Amino acid sequence: MSLSTHVLDSSSGRPARGVAVRLLRGERVLGAGVTDDDGRLRDWLPDGEPGRGVHRLVFDTGAYFAACGVAAFYPEVVVTFSIDDPAAHYHVPLLLSPFAYSTYRGS
């Protein structure tokens, strides 16, 4: 099982480097990391995680935009998703701007 994300800043047309991300199941934090120069976060969770069930990815978008000197409406973005097959790879991209965001299940 693996989980990755890719954050793209659609307002600048560039990867969103330095976005802090946490993965939670219920209130338990399973892992945390920061996106790399390409806006990616991969190979960041302990073995066996995240496992089956409902999870939340929490992106610290407020701090990211503040570091860019940009006022933003959403201080964080929370993406809630379900893992049915613990053996599969899950990829959850985030397209981000100061006043909007979108996500989808990637590959």
GROMACS .gro file of N, CA, C and O in nm:
model
  428
    1MET      N    1   0.084  -0.117   0.000
    1MET     CA    2   0.000   0.000   0.000
    1MET      C    3   0.088   0.122   0.000
    1MET      O    4   0.189   0.125   0.069
    2SER      N    5   0.053   0.219  -0.080
    2SER     CA    6   0.126   0.345  -0.078
    2SER      C    7   0.030   0.459  -0.106
    2SER      O    8  -0.075   0.440  -0.167
    3LEU      N    9   0.069   0.576  -0.060
    3LEU     CA   10  -0.012   0.695  -0.078
    3LEU      C   11   0.081   0.810  -0.115
    3LEU      O   12   0.184   0.831  -0.049
    4SER      N   13   0.046   0.881  -0.222
    4SER     CA   14   0.125   0.996  -0.264
    4SER      C   15   0.030   1.112  -0.294
    4SER      O   16  -0.090   1.093  -0.313
    5THR      N   17   0.088   1.232  -0.300
    5THR     CA   18   0.013   1.350  -0.340
    5THR      C   19   0.104   1.440  -0.421
    5THR      O   20   0.226   1.429  -0.415
    6HIS      N   21   0.041   1.525  -0.499
    6HIS     CA   22   0.114   1.621  -0.583
    6HIS      C   23   0.034   1.750  -0.577
    6HIS      O   24  -0.084   1.753  -0.614
    7VAL      N   25   0.095   1.857  -0.529
    7VAL     CA   26   0.026   1.985  -0.514
    7VAL      C   27   0.079   2.081  -0.620
    7VAL      O   28   0.199   2.105  -0.628
    8LEU      N   29  -0.013   2.132  -0.701
    8LEU     CA   30   0.020   2.228  -0.806
    8LEU      C   31  -0.047   2.361  -0.775
    8LEU      O   32  -0.165   2.365  -0.744
    9ASP      N   33   0.030   2.467  -0.780
    9ASP     CA   34  -0.022   2.602  -0.759
    9ASP      C   35  -0.069   2.654  -0.895
    9ASP      O   36   0.011   2.699  -0.976
   10SER      N   37  -0.199   2.646  -0.920
   10SER     CA   38  -0.250   2.683  -1.051
   10SER      C   39  -0.247   2.834  -1.075
   10SER      O   40  -0.253   2.878  -1.189
   11SER      N   41  -0.232   2.912  -0.968
   11SER     CA   42  -0.223   3.058  -0.986
   11SER      C   43  -0.087   3.099  -1.038
   11SER      O   44  -0.073   3.202  -1.105
   12SER      N   45   0.016   3.019  -1.010
   12SER     CA   46   0.150   3.051  -1.059
   12SER      C   47   0.193   2.958  -1.173
   12SER      O   48   0.293   2.984  -1.239
   13GLY      N   49   0.118   2.849  -1.192
   13GLY     CA   50   0.154   2.752  -1.294
   13GLY      C   51   0.275   2.670  -1.258
   13GLY      O   52   0.344   2.617  -1.345
   14ARG      N   53   0.301   2.655  -1.127
   14ARG     CA   54   0.421   2.584  -1.080
   14ARG      C   55   0.384   2.484  -0.970
   14ARG      O   56   0.280   2.498  -0.907
   15PRO      N   57   0.473   2.388  -0.944
   15PRO     CA   58   0.452   2.300  -0.829
   15PRO      C   59   0.452   2.380  -0.699
   15PRO      O   60   0.521   2.481  -0.688
   16ALA      N   61   0.374   2.336  -0.604
   16ALA     CA   62   0.366   2.402  -0.474
   16ALA      C   63   0.468   2.338  -0.380
   16ALA      O   64   0.441   2.237  -0.316
   17ARG      N   65   0.586   2.398  -0.374
   17ARG     CA   66   0.694   2.347  -0.289
   17ARG      C   67   0.675   2.395  -0.146
   17ARG      O   68   0.638   2.510  -0.122
   18GLY      N   69   0.696   2.306  -0.050
   18GLY     CA   70   0.694   2.344   0.091
   18GLY      C   71   0.558   2.342   0.157
   18GLY      O   72   0.541   2.402   0.264
   19VAL      N   73   0.461   2.272   0.100
   19VAL     CA   74   0.329   2.261   0.162
   19VAL      C   75   0.334   2.149   0.267
   19VAL      O   76   0.366   2.035   0.235
   20ALA      N   77   0.303   2.183   0.391
   20ALA     CA   78   0.297   2.082   0.497
   20ALA      C   79   0.168   2.001   0.480
   20ALA      O   80   0.061   2.056   0.457
   21VAL      N   81   0.182   1.868   0.493
   21VAL     CA   82   0.070   1.776   0.474
   21VAL      C   83   0.068   1.677   0.589
   21VAL      O   84   0.173   1.626   0.629
   22ARG      N   85  -0.051   1.652   0.642
   22ARG     CA   86  -0.070   1.548   0.745
   22ARG      C   87  -0.173   1.449   0.696
   22ARG      O   88  -0.268   1.486   0.628
   23LEU      N   89  -0.156   1.322   0.732
   23LEU     CA   90  -0.255   1.218   0.705
   23LEU      C   91  -0.314   1.173   0.838
   23LEU      O   92  -0.239   1.139   0.930
   24LEU      N   93  -0.446   1.174   0.846
   24LEU     CA   94  -0.515   1.132   0.968
   24LEU      C   95  -0.617   1.023   0.938
   24LEU      O   96  -0.678   1.021   0.831
   25ARG      N   97  -0.635   0.933   1.033
   25ARG     CA   98  -0.747   0.839   1.036
   25ARG      C   99  -0.813   0.865   1.170
   25ARG      O  100  -0.750   0.845   1.274
   26GLY      N  101  -0.935   0.915   1.167
   26GLY     CA  102  -0.997   0.964   1.290
   26GLY      C  103  -0.917   1.084   1.337
   26GLY      O  104  -0.887   1.174   1.260
   27GLU      N  105  -0.877   1.083   1.463
   27GLU     CA  106  -0.795   1.192   1.517
   27GLU      C  107  -0.647   1.156   1.522
   27GLU      O  108  -0.564   1.237   1.562
   28ARG      N  109  -0.615   1.033   1.481
   28ARG     CA  110  -0.477   0.985   1.487
   28ARG      C  111  -0.397   1.030   1.365
   28ARG      O  112  -0.438   1.006   1.251
   29VAL      N  113  -0.284   1.095   1.387
   29VAL     CA  114  -0.194   1.134   1.279
   29VAL      C  115  -0.110   1.012   1.240
   29VAL      O  116  -0.037   0.958   1.322
   30LEU      N  117  -0.123   0.971   1.114
   30LEU     CA  118  -0.049   0.854   1.066
   30LEU      C  119   0.086   0.893   1.006
   30LEU      O  120   0.177   0.812   0.998
   31GLY      N  121   0.095   1.017   0.959
   31GLY     CA  122   0.219   1.063   0.898
   31GLY      C  123   0.210   1.210   0.864
   31GLY      O  124   0.102   1.268   0.859
   32ALA      N  125   0.325   1.270   0.843
   32ALA     CA  126   0.332   1.412   0.807
   32ALA      C  127   0.456   1.433   0.722
   32ALA      O  128   0.554   1.361   0.735
   33GLY      N  129   0.449   1.533   0.635
   33GLY     CA  130   0.562   1.564   0.550
   33GLY      C  131   0.543   1.699   0.484
   33GLY      O  132   0.443   1.767   0.509
   34VAL      N  133   0.638   1.735   0.400
   34VAL     CA  134   0.636   1.862   0.328
   34VAL      C  135   0.664   1.832   0.182
   34VAL      O  136   0.755   1.754   0.150
   35THR      N  137   0.588   1.896   0.093
   35THR     CA  138   0.609   1.871  -0.050
   35THR      C  139   0.747   1.915  -0.096
   35THR      O  140   0.801   2.014  -0.047
   36ASP      N  141   0.803   1.841  -0.189
   36ASP     CA  142   0.938   1.867  -0.240
   36ASP      C  143   0.936   1.976  -0.349
   36ASP      O  144   0.832   2.039  -0.373
   37ASP      N  145   1.048   1.996  -0.416
   37ASP     CA  146   1.060   2.100  -0.518
   37ASP      C  147   0.962   2.080  -0.634
   37ASP      O  148   0.927   2.175  -0.703
   38ASP      N  149   0.918   1.956  -0.655
   38ASP     CA  150   0.822   1.927  -0.761
   38ASP      C  151   0.678   1.924  -0.708
   38ASP      O  152   0.587   1.882  -0.778
   39GLY      N  153   0.658   1.964  -0.581
   39GLY     CA  154   0.525   1.965  -0.521
   39GLY      C  155   0.475   1.828  -0.482
   39GLY      O  156   0.356   1.809  -0.456
   40ARG      N  157   0.565   1.732  -0.473
   40ARG     CA  158   0.525   1.593  -0.445
   40ARG      C  159   0.561   1.550  -0.304
   40ARG      O  160   0.659   1.596  -0.245
   41LEU      N  161   0.480   1.457  -0.257
   41LEU     CA  162   0.506   1.391  -0.128
   41LEU      C  163   0.481   1.243  -0.152
   41LEU      O  164   0.370   1.202  -0.186
   42ARG      N  165   0.585   1.163  -0.138
   42ARG     CA  166   0.576   1.019  -0.163
   42ARG      C  167   0.672   0.947  -0.069
   42ARG      O  168   0.765   1.006  -0.018
   43ASP      N  169   0.646   0.820  -0.048
   43ASP     CA  170   0.730   0.739   0.041
   43ASP      C  171   0.749   0.808   0.176
   43ASP      O  172   0.860   0.822   0.226
   44TRP      N  173   0.639   0.849   0.237
   44TRP     CA  174   0.645   0.930   0.358
   44TRP      C  175   0.574   0.867   0.477
   44TRP      O  176   0.577   0.924   0.587
   45LEU      N  177   0.517   0.749   0.458
   45LEU     CA  178   0.441   0.687   0.566
   45LEU      C  179   0.510   0.562   0.619
   45LEU      O  180   0.581   0.494   0.545
   46PRO      N  181   0.488   0.531   0.746
   46PRO     CA  182   0.543   0.407   0.801
   46PRO      C  183   0.482   0.285   0.732
   46PRO      O  184   0.371   0.292   0.679
   47ASP      N  185   0.552   0.173   0.733
   47ASP     CA  186   0.500   0.049   0.675
   47ASP      C  187   0.363   0.017   0.734
   47ASP      O  188   0.340   0.034   0.854
   48GLY      N  189   0.273  -0.030   0.648
   48GLY     CA  190   0.141  -0.070   0.693
   48GLY      C  191   0.040   0.043   0.695
   48GLY      O  192  -0.078   0.019   0.719
   49GLU      N  193   0.084   0.163   0.673
   49GLU     CA  194  -0.009   0.276   0.671
   49GLU      C  195  -0.024   0.327   0.530
   49GLU      O  196   0.070   0.320   0.452
   50PRO      N  197  -0.140   0.374   0.494
   50PRO     CA  198  -0.249   0.411   0.580
   50PRO      C  199  -0.348   0.300   0.613
   50PRO      O  200  -0.423   0.310   0.707
   51GLY      N  201  -0.354   0.194   0.538
   51GLY     CA  202  -0.447   0.086   0.569
   51GLY      C  203  -0.589   0.118   0.526
   51GLY      O  204  -0.620   0.227   0.477
   52ARG      N  205  -0.678   0.022   0.546
   52ARG     CA  206  -0.817   0.033   0.504
   52ARG      C  207  -0.893   0.134   0.592
   52ARG      O  208  -0.863   0.147   0.709
   53GLY      N  209  -0.988   0.205   0.531
   53GLY     CA  210  -1.075   0.295   0.607
   53GLY      C  211  -1.081   0.435   0.550
   53GLY      O  212  -1.029   0.464   0.442
   54VAL      N  213  -1.144   0.524   0.625
   54VAL     CA  214  -1.160   0.664   0.585
   54VAL      C  215  -1.044   0.745   0.641
   54VAL      O  216  -1.011   0.733   0.760
   55HIS      N  217  -0.983   0.825   0.556
   55HIS     CA  218  -0.865   0.904   0.590
   55HIS      C  219  -0.884   1.049   0.549
   55HIS      O  220  -0.967   1.079   0.462
   56ARG      N  221  -0.802   1.136   0.606
   56ARG     CA  222  -0.804   1.277   0.569
   56ARG      C  223  -0.661   1.324   0.542
   56ARG      O  224  -0.573   1.304   0.625
   57LEU      N  225  -0.642   1.388   0.428
   57LEU     CA  226  -0.518   1.460   0.401
   57LEU      C  227  -0.545   1.607   0.434
   57LEU      O  228  -0.642   1.665   0.385
   58VAL      N  229  -0.461   1.665   0.519
   58VAL     CA  230  -0.477   1.805   0.559
   58VAL      C  231  -0.357   1.882   0.504
   58VAL      O  232  -0.243   1.855   0.541
   59PHE      N  233  -0.385   1.977   0.415
   59PHE     CA  234  -0.283   2.058   0.350
   59PHE      C  235  -0.280   2.196   0.415
   59PHE      O  236  -0.385   2.263   0.421
   60ASP      N  237  -0.165   2.239   0.461
   60ASP     CA  238  -0.151   2.371   0.525
   60ASP      C  239  -0.132   2.478   0.417
   60ASP      O  240  -0.023   2.530   0.395
   61THR      N  241  -0.241   2.511   0.350
   61THR     CA  242  -0.237   2.604   0.238
   61THR      C  243  -0.217   2.749   0.285
   61THR      O  244  -0.157   2.829   0.213
   62GLY      N  245  -0.265   2.781   0.403
   62GLY     CA  246  -0.248   2.917   0.455
   62GLY      C  247  -0.102   2.953   0.472
   62GLY      O  248  -0.058   3.061   0.431
   63ALA      N  249  -0.026   2.865   0.532
   63ALA     CA  250   0.118   2.890   0.551
   63ALA      C  251   0.191   2.896   0.417
   63ALA      O  252   0.282   2.977   0.399
   64TYR      N  253   0.152   2.810   0.324
   64TYR     CA  254   0.215   2.810   0.192
   64TYR      C  255   0.196   2.945   0.124
   64TYR      O  256   0.293   3.008   0.078
   65PHE      N  257   0.072   2.992   0.117
   65PHE     CA  258   0.047   3.120   0.050
   65PHE      C  259   0.106   3.237   0.127
   65PHE      O  260   0.155   3.333   0.066
   66ALA      N  261   0.106   3.232   0.259
   66ALA     CA  262   0.169   3.339   0.338
   66ALA      C  263   0.318   3.349   0.305
   66ALA      O  264   0.371   3.459   0.289
   67ALA      N  265   0.384   3.234   0.291
   67ALA     CA  266   0.527   3.234   0.256
   67ALA      C  267   0.551   3.290   0.115
   67ALA      O  268   0.658   3.343   0.086
   68CYS      N  269   0.449   3.279   0.029
   68CYS     CA  270   0.457   3.335  -0.107
   68CYS      C  271   0.416   3.482  -0.109
   68CYS      O  272   0.422   3.545  -0.215
   69GLY      N  273   0.372   3.535   0.006
   69GLY     CA  274   0.327   3.674   0.012
   69GLY      C  275   0.192   3.696  -0.053
   69GLY      O  276   0.163   3.805  -0.101
   70VAL      N  277   0.107   3.593  -0.049
   70VAL     CA  278  -0.023   3.599  -0.115
   70VAL      C  279  -0.133   3.577  -0.010
   70VAL      O  280  -0.127   3.482   0.068
   71ALA      N  281  -0.233   3.666  -0.010
   71ALA     CA  282  -0.350   3.646   0.077
   71ALA      C  283  -0.434   3.534   0.017
   71ALA      O  284  -0.455   3.529  -0.104
   72ALA      N  285  -0.482   3.445   0.102
   72ALA     CA  286  -0.561   3.331   0.054
   72ALA      C  287  -0.684   3.312   0.141
   72ALA      O  288  -0.685   3.345   0.260
   73PHE      N  289  -0.789   3.259   0.081
   73PHE     CA  290  -0.916   3.238   0.149
   73PHE      C  291  -0.919   3.113   0.236
   73PHE      O  292  -0.979   3.111   0.342
   74TYR      N  293  -0.854   3.006   0.192
   74TYR     CA  294  -0.856   2.878   0.263
   74TYR      C  295  -0.728   2.858   0.343
   74TYR      O  296  -0.622   2.837   0.284
   75PRO      N  297  -0.733   2.861   0.476
   75PRO     CA  298  -0.612   2.839   0.556
   75PRO      C  299  -0.564   2.694   0.550
   75PRO      O  300  -0.446   2.666   0.571
   76GLU      N  301  -0.657   2.603   0.522
   76GLU     CA  302  -0.618   2.463   0.502
   76GLU      C  303  -0.720   2.398   0.410
   76GLU      O  304  -0.834   2.443   0.399
   77VAL      N  305  -0.675   2.293   0.344
   77VAL     CA  306  -0.762   2.212   0.260
   77VAL      C  307  -0.760   2.072   0.318
   77VAL      O  308  -0.653   2.016   0.343
   78VAL      N  309  -0.879   2.017   0.339
   78VAL     CA  310  -0.892   1.881   0.392
   78VAL      C  311  -0.960   1.795   0.286
   78VAL      O  312  -1.070   1.828   0.240
   79VAL      N  313  -0.893   1.689   0.246
   79VAL     CA  314  -0.947   1.596   0.149
   79VAL      C  315  -0.974   1.464   0.221
   79VAL      O  316  -0.881   1.401   0.272
   80THR      N  317  -1.100   1.427   0.227
   80THR     CA  318  -1.141   1.302   0.293
   80THR      C  319  -1.165   1.197   0.185
   80THR      O  320  -1.233   1.224   0.086
   81PHE      N  321  -1.108   1.079   0.205
   81PHE     CA  322  -1.119   0.974   0.105
   81PHE      C  323  -1.118   0.838   0.175
   81PHE      O  324  -1.081   0.826   0.292
   82SER      N  325  -1.159   0.737   0.100
   82SER     CA  326  -1.170   0.602   0.154
   82SER      C  327  -1.074   0.508   0.083
   82SER      O  328  -1.062   0.512  -0.039
   83ILE      N  329  -1.007   0.424   0.161
   83ILE     CA  330  -0.919   0.321   0.107
   83ILE      C  331  -0.988   0.187   0.122
   83ILE      O  332  -1.019   0.144   0.234
   84ASP      N  333  -1.014   0.123   0.008
   84ASP     CA  334  -1.082  -0.006   0.008
   84ASP      C  335  -0.985  -0.122  -0.008
   84ASP      O  336  -1.008  -0.230   0.043
   85ASP      N  337  -0.877  -0.098  -0.083
   85ASP     CA  338  -0.780  -0.203  -0.114
   85ASP      C  339  -0.643  -0.165  -0.059
   85ASP      O  340  -0.570  -0.088  -0.122
   86PRO      N  341  -0.607  -0.216   0.058
   86PRO     CA  342  -0.478  -0.179   0.118
   86PRO      C  343  -0.356  -0.215   0.034
   86PRO      O  344  -0.248  -0.163   0.058
   87ALA      N  345  -0.371  -0.302  -0.066
   87ALA     CA  346  -0.257  -0.340  -0.150
   87ALA      C  347  -0.236  -0.244  -0.267
   87ALA      O  348  -0.133  -0.249  -0.333
   88ALA      N  349  -0.332  -0.156  -0.292
   88ALA     CA  350  -0.326  -0.067  -0.408
   88ALA      C  351  -0.247   0.061  -0.377
   88ALA      O  352  -0.223   0.095  -0.261
   89HIS      N  353  -0.207   0.131  -0.485
   89HIS     CA  354  -0.146   0.263  -0.470
   89HIS      C  355  -0.256   0.368  -0.483
   89HIS      O  356  -0.341   0.360  -0.571
   90TYR      N  357  -0.254   0.466  -0.394
   90TYR     CA  358  -0.349   0.577  -0.398
   90TYR      C  359  -0.271   0.706  -0.420
   90TYR      O  360  -0.172   0.731  -0.351
   91HIS      N  361  -0.318   0.785  -0.516
   91HIS     CA  362  -0.256   0.915  -0.545
   91HIS      C  363  -0.366   1.020  -0.539
   91HIS      O  364  -0.468   1.007  -0.607
   92VAL      N  365  -0.345   1.124  -0.456
   92VAL     CA  366  -0.446   1.228  -0.436
   92VAL      C  367  -0.383   1.363  -0.470
   92VAL      O  368  -0.320   1.426  -0.384
   93PRO      N  369  -0.396   1.409  -0.595
   93PRO     CA  370  -0.343   1.539  -0.633
   93PRO      C  371  -0.431   1.654  -0.581
   93PRO      O  372  -0.551   1.637  -0.561
   94LEU      N  373  -0.369   1.770  -0.564
   94LEU     CA  374  -0.441   1.891  -0.524
   94LEU      C  375  -0.399   2.004  -0.616
   94LEU      O  376  -0.280   2.034  -0.629
   95LEU      N  377  -0.496   2.064  -0.683
   95LEU     CA  378  -0.474   2.183  -0.766
   95LEU      C  379  -0.520   2.302  -0.682
   95LEU      O  380  -0.634   2.306  -0.636
   96LEU      N  381  -0.433   2.397  -0.664
   96LEU     CA  382  -0.452   2.499  -0.562
   96LEU      C  383  -0.438   2.639  -0.618
   96LEU      O  384  -0.353   2.665  -0.703
   97SER      N  385  -0.521   2.730  -0.570
   97SER     CA  386  -0.506   2.873  -0.595
   97SER      C  387  -0.551   2.944  -0.467
   97SER      O  388  -0.607   2.880  -0.378
   98PRO      N  389  -0.529   3.074  -0.455
   98PRO     CA  390  -0.565   3.143  -0.330
   98PRO      C  391  -0.715   3.138  -0.297
   98PRO      O  392  -0.752   3.148  -0.181
   99PHE      N  393  -0.800   3.119  -0.398
   99PHE     CA  394  -0.944   3.126  -0.374
   99PHE      C  395  -1.022   3.004  -0.426
   99PHE      O  396  -1.144   3.009  -0.432
  100ALA      N  397  -0.951   2.898  -0.462
  100ALA     CA  398  -1.017   2.777  -0.509
  100ALA      C  399  -0.921   2.660  -0.502
  100ALA      O  400  -0.799   2.678  -0.496
  101TYR      N  401  -0.977   2.539  -0.501
  101TYR     CA  402  -0.897   2.418  -0.511
  101TYR      C  403  -0.981   2.307  -0.571
  101TYR      O  404  -1.104   2.312  -0.570
  102SER      N  405  -0.913   2.207  -0.626
  102SER     CA  406  -0.981   2.088  -0.675
  102SER      C  407  -0.889   1.968  -0.653
  102SER      O  408  -0.767   1.983  -0.637
  103THR      N  409  -0.949   1.851  -0.653
  103THR     CA  410  -0.875   1.728  -0.630
  103THR      C  411  -0.943   1.615  -0.706
  103THR      O  412  -1.057   1.629  -0.752
  104TYR      N  413  -0.873   1.505  -0.720
  104TYR     CA  414  -0.927   1.388  -0.788
  104TYR      C  415  -0.843   1.268  -0.747
  104TYR      O  416  -0.735   1.284  -0.688
  105ARG      N  417  -0.889   1.149  -0.778
  105ARG     CA  418  -0.807   1.031  -0.755
  105ARG      C  419  -0.718   1.010  -0.876
  105ARG      O  420  -0.767   0.985  -0.987
  106GLY      N  421  -0.589   1.022  -0.857
  106GLY     CA  422  -0.493   1.003  -0.965
  106GLY      C  423  -0.446   0.861  -0.973
  106GLY      O  424  -0.500   0.771  -0.910
  107SER      N  425  -0.338   0.842  -1.048
  107SER     CA  426  -0.284   0.705  -1.064
  107SER      C  427  -0.136   0.704  -1.032
  107SER      O  428  -0.073   0.805  -1.016
   0.00000   0.00000   0.00000
